[in-house]
PDB file of C-alpha atoms in Angstrom:
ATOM      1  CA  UNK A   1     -67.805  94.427 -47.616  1.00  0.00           C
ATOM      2  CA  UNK A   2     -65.381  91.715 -48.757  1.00  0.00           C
ATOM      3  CA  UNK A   3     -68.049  89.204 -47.990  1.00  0.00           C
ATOM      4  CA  UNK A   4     -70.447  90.839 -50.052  1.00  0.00           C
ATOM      5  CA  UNK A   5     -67.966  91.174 -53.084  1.00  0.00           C
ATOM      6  CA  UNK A   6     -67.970  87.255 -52.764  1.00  0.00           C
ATOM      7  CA  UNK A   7     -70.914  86.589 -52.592  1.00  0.00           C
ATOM      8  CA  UNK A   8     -71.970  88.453 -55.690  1.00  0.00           C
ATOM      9  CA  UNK A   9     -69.107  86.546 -57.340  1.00  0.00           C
ATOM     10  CA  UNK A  10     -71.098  83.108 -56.307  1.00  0.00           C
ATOM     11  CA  UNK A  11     -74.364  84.997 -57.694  1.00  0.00           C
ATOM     12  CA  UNK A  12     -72.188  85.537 -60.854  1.00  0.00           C
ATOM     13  CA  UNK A  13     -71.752  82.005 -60.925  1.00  0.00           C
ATOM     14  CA  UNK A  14     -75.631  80.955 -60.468  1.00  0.00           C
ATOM     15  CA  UNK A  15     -75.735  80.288 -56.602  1.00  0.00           C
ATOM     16  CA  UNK A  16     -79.106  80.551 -55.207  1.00  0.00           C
ATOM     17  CA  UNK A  17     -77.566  80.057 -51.815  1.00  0.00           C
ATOM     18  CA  UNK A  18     -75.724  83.257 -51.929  1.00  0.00           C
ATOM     19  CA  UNK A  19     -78.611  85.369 -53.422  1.00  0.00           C
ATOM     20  CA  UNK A  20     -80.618  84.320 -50.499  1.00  0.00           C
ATOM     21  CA  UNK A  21     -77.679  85.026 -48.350  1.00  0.00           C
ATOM     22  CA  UNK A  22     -77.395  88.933 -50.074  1.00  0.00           C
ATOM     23  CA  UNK A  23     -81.152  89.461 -49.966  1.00  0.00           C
ATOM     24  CA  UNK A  24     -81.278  88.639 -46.545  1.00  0.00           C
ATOM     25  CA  UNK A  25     -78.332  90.845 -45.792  1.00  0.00           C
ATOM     26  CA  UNK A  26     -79.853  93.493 -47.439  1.00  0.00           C
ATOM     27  CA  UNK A  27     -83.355  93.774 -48.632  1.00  0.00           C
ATOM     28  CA  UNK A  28     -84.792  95.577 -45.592  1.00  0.00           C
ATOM     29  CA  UNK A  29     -82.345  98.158 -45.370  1.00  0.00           C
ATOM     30  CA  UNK A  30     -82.941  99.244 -49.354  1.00  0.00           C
ATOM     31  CA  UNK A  31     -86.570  98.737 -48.925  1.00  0.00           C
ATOM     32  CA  UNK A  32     -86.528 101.303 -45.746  1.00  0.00           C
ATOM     33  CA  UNK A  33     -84.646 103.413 -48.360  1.00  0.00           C
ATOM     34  CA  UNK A  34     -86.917 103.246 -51.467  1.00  0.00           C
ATOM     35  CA  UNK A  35     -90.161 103.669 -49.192  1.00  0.00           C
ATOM     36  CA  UNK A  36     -88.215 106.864 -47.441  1.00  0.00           C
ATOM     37  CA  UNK A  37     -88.191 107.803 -51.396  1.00  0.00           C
ATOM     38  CA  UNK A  38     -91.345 106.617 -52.598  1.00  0.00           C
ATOM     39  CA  UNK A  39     -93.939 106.729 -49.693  1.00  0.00           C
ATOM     40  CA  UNK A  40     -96.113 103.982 -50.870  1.00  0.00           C
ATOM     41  CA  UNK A  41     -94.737 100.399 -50.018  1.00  0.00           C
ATOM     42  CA  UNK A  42     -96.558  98.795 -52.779  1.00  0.00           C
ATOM     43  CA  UNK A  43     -94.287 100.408 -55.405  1.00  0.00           C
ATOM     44  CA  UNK A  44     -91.282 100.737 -53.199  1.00  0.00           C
ATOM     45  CA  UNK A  45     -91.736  96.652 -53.110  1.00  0.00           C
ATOM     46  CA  UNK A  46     -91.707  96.770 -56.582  1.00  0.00           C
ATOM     47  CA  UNK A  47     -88.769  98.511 -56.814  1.00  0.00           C
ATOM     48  CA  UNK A  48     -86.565  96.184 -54.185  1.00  0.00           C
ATOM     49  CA  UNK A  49     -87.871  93.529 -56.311  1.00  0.00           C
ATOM     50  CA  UNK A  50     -86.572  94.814 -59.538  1.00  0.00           C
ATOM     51  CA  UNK A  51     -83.321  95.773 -57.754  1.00  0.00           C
ATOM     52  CA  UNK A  52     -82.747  92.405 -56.586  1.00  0.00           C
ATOM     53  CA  UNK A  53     -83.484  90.751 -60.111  1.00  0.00           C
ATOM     54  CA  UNK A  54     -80.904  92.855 -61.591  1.00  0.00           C
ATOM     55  CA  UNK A  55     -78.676  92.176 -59.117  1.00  0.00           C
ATOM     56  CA  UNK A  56     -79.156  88.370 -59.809  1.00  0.00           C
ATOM     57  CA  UNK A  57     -79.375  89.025 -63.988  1.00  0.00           C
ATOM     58  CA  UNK A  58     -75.895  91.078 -63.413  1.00  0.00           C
ATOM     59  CA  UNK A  59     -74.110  90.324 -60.964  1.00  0.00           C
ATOM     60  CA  UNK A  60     -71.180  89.346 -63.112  1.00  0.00           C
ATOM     61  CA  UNK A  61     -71.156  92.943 -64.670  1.00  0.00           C
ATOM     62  CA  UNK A  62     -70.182  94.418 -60.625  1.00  0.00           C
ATOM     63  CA  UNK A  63     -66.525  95.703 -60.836  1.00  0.00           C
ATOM     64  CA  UNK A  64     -64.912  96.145 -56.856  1.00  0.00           C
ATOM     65  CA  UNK A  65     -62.276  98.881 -58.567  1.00  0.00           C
ATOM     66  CA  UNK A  66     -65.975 100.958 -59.400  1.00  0.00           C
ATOM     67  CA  UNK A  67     -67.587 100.703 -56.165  1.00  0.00           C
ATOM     68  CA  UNK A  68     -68.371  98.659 -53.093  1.00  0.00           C
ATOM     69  CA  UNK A  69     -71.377  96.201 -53.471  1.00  0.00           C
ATOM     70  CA  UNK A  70     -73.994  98.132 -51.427  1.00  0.00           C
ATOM     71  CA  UNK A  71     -72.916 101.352 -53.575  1.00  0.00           C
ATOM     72  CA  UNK A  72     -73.775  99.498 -56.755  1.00  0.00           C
ATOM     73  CA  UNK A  73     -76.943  98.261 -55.769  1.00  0.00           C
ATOM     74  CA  UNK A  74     -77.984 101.850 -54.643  1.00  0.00           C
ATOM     75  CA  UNK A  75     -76.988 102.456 -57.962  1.00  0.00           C
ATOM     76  CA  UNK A  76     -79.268  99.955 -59.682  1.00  0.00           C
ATOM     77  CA  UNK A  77     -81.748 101.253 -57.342  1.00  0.00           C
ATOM     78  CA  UNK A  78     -81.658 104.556 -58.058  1.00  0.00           C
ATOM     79  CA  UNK A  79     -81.511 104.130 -61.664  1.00  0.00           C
ATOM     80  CA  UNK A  80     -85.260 101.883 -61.121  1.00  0.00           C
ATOM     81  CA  UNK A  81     -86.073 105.110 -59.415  1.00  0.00           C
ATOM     82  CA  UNK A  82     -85.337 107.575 -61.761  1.00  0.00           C
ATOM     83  CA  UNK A  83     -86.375 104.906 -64.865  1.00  0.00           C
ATOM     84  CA  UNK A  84     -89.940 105.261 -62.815  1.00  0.00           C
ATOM     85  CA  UNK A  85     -90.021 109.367 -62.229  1.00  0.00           C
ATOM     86  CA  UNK A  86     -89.446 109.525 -66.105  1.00  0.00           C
ATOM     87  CA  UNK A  87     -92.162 107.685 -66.812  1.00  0.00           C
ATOM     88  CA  UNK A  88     -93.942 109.643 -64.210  1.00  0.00           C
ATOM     89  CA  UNK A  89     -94.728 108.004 -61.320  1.00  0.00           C
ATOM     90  CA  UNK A  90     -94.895 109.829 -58.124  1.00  0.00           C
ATOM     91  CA  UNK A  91     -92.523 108.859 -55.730  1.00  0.00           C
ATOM     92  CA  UNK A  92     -92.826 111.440 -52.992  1.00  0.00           C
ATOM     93  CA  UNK A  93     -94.327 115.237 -52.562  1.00  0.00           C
ATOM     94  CA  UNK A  94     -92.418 118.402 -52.843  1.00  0.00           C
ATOM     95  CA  UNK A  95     -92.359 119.002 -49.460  1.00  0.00           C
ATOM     96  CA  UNK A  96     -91.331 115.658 -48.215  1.00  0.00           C
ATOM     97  CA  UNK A  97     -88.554 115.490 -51.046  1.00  0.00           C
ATOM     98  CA  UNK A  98     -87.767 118.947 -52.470  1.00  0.00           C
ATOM     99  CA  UNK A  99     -84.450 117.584 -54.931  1.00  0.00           C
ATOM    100  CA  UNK A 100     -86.240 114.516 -55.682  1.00  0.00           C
ATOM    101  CA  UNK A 101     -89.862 116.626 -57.187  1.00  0.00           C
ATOM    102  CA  UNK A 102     -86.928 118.926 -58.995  1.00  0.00           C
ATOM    103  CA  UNK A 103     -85.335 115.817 -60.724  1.00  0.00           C
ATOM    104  CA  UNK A 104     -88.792 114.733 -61.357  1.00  0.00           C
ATOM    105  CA  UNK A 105     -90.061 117.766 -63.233  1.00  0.00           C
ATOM    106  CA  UNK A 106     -86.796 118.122 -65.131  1.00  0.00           C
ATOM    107  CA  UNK A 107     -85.223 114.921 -66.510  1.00  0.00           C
ATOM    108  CA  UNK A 108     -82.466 117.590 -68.039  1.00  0.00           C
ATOM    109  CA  UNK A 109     -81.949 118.204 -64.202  1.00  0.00           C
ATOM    110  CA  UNK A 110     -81.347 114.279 -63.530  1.00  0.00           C
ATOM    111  CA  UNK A 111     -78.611 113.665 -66.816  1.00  0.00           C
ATOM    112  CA  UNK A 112     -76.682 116.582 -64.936  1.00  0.00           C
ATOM    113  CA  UNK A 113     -76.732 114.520 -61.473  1.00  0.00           C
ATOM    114  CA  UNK A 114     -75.963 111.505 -63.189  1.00  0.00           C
ATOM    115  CA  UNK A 115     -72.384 113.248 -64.861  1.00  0.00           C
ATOM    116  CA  UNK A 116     -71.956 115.128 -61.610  1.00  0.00           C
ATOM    117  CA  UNK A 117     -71.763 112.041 -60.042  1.00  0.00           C
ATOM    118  CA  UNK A 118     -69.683 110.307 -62.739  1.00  0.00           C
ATOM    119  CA  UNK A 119     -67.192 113.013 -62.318  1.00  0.00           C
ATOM    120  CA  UNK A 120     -66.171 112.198 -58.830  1.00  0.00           C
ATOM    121  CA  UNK A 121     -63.793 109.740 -57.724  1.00  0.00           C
ATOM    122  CA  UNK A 122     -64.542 106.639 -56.497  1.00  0.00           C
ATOM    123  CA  UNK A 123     -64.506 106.958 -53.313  1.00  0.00           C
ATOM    124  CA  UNK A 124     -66.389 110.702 -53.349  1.00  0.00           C
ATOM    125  CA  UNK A 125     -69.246 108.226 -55.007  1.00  0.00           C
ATOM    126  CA  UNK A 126     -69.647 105.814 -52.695  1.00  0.00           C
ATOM    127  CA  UNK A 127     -69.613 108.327 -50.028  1.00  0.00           C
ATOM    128  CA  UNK A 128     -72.098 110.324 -51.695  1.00  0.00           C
ATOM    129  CA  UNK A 129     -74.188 106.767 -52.864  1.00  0.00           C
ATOM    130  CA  UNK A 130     -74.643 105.234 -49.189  1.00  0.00           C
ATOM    131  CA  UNK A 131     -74.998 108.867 -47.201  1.00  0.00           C
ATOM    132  CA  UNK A 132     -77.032 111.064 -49.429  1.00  0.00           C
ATOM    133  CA  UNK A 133     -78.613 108.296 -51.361  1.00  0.00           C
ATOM    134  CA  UNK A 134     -78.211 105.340 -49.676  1.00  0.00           C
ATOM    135  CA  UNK A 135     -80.320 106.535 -46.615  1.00  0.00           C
ATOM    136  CA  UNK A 136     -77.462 105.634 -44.297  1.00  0.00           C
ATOM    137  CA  UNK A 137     -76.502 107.651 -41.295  1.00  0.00           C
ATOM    138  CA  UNK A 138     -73.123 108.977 -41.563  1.00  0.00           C
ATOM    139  CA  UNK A 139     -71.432 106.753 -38.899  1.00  0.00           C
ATOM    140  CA  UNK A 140     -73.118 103.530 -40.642  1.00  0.00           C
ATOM    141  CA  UNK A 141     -71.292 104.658 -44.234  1.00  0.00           C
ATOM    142  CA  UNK A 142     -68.298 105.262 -42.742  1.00  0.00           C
ATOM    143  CA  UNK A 143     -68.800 101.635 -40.786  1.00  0.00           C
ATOM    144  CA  UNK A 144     -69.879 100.112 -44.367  1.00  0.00           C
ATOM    145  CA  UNK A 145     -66.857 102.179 -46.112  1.00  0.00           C
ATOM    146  CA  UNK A 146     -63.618 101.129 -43.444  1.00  0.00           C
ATOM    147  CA  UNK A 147     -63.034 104.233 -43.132  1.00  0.00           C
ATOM    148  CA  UNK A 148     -62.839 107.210 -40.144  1.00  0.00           C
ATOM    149  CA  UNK A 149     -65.714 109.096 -39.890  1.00  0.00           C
ATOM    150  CA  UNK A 150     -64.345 112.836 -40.481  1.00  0.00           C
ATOM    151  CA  UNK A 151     -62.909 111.129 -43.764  1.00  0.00           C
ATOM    152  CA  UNK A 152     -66.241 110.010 -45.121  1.00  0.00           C
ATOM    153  CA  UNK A 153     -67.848 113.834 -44.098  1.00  0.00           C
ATOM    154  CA  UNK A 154     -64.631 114.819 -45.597  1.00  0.00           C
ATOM    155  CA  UNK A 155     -65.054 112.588 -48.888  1.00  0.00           C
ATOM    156  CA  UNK A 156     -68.894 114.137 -48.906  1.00  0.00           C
ATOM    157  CA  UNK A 157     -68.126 117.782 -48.546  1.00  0.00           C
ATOM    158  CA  UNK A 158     -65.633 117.486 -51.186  1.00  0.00           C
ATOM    159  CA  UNK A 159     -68.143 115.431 -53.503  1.00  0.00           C
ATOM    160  CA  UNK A 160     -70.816 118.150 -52.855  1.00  0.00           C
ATOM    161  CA  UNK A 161     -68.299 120.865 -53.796  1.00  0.00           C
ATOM    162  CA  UNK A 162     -67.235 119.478 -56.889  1.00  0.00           C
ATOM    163  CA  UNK A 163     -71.136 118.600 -57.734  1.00  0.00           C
ATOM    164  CA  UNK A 164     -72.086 121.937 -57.426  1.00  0.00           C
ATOM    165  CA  UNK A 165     -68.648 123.443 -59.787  1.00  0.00           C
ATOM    166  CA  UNK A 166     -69.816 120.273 -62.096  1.00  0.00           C
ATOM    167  CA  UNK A 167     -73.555 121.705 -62.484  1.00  0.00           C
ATOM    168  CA  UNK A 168     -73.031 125.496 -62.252  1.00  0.00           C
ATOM    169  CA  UNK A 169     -70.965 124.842 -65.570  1.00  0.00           C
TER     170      UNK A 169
END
């Protein structure tokens, strides 16, 4: 993780080197992620691609105190993929992604997620970013995150609860 904060700090600073270094690190992974999302490779390509040009426009705007790298650029990439359902482009059927077709249909539905989400704590977030939307397993988060593994199911559970107070309001 610490090598990942740096090396967005060298993209912050213009270094080609260290974009290629980031990309290679982890452009497969988030493209396995938006195609698990998407189900057409042509757009989930598209996607990666506009992730990773953000990353390289703003990498200076990445705060470590909000996040660790990989959660921001689920972030970004989630955002791409929500930018993309609102203009309504399919991403993946009902069946295959029940919460997904609901956000979808109901961008009222999606500004709720969004605050849910901002109304966690940090580390709730990330939790929540790499395991539920990040497409990781839980022991790879918890590898990603430093931490114990019954703390990041912990950190989730907890997330999820407070979600659900947060959109039953």
């Amino acid at each position: 993780m610490e090598e990942d904060g740096a090396l967005l700090g060298a993209i912050a600073r213009g270094s080609r080197a260290a974009f290629q270094s980031y990309y290679e690190r982890h452009a497969g992974r988030l493209l396995g992620y938006v195609l698990r999302v998407t189900k057409d490779r042509s757009l989930a390509e598209d996607v990666v691609q506009e992730v990773f040009t953000a990353i390289w426009q703003k990498a200076s705007s990445y705060r470590a105190e909000q996040g660790t790298p990989l959660a921001w650029m689920y972030m970004i990439a989630r955002n791409k993929l929500v930018d993309r359902w609102r203009r309504g482009m399919p991403v993946a059927s009902e069946a295959e992604r029940p919460v997904l077709a609901l956000v979808q249909a109901d961008p009222e539905l999606a500004m709720s997620l969004e605050r849910a989400l901002e109304g966690l704590s940090p580390e709730q977030r990330q939790a929540v970013e790499l395991s539920v939307l990040g497409g990781y397993t839980h022991e790879e988060a918890a590898t990603e995150l430093a931490v114990p593994l019954g703390t990041l199911k912990s950190r989730i559970r907890l997330a999820l609860r407070h979600m659900r107070v947060l959109l039953t309001e």
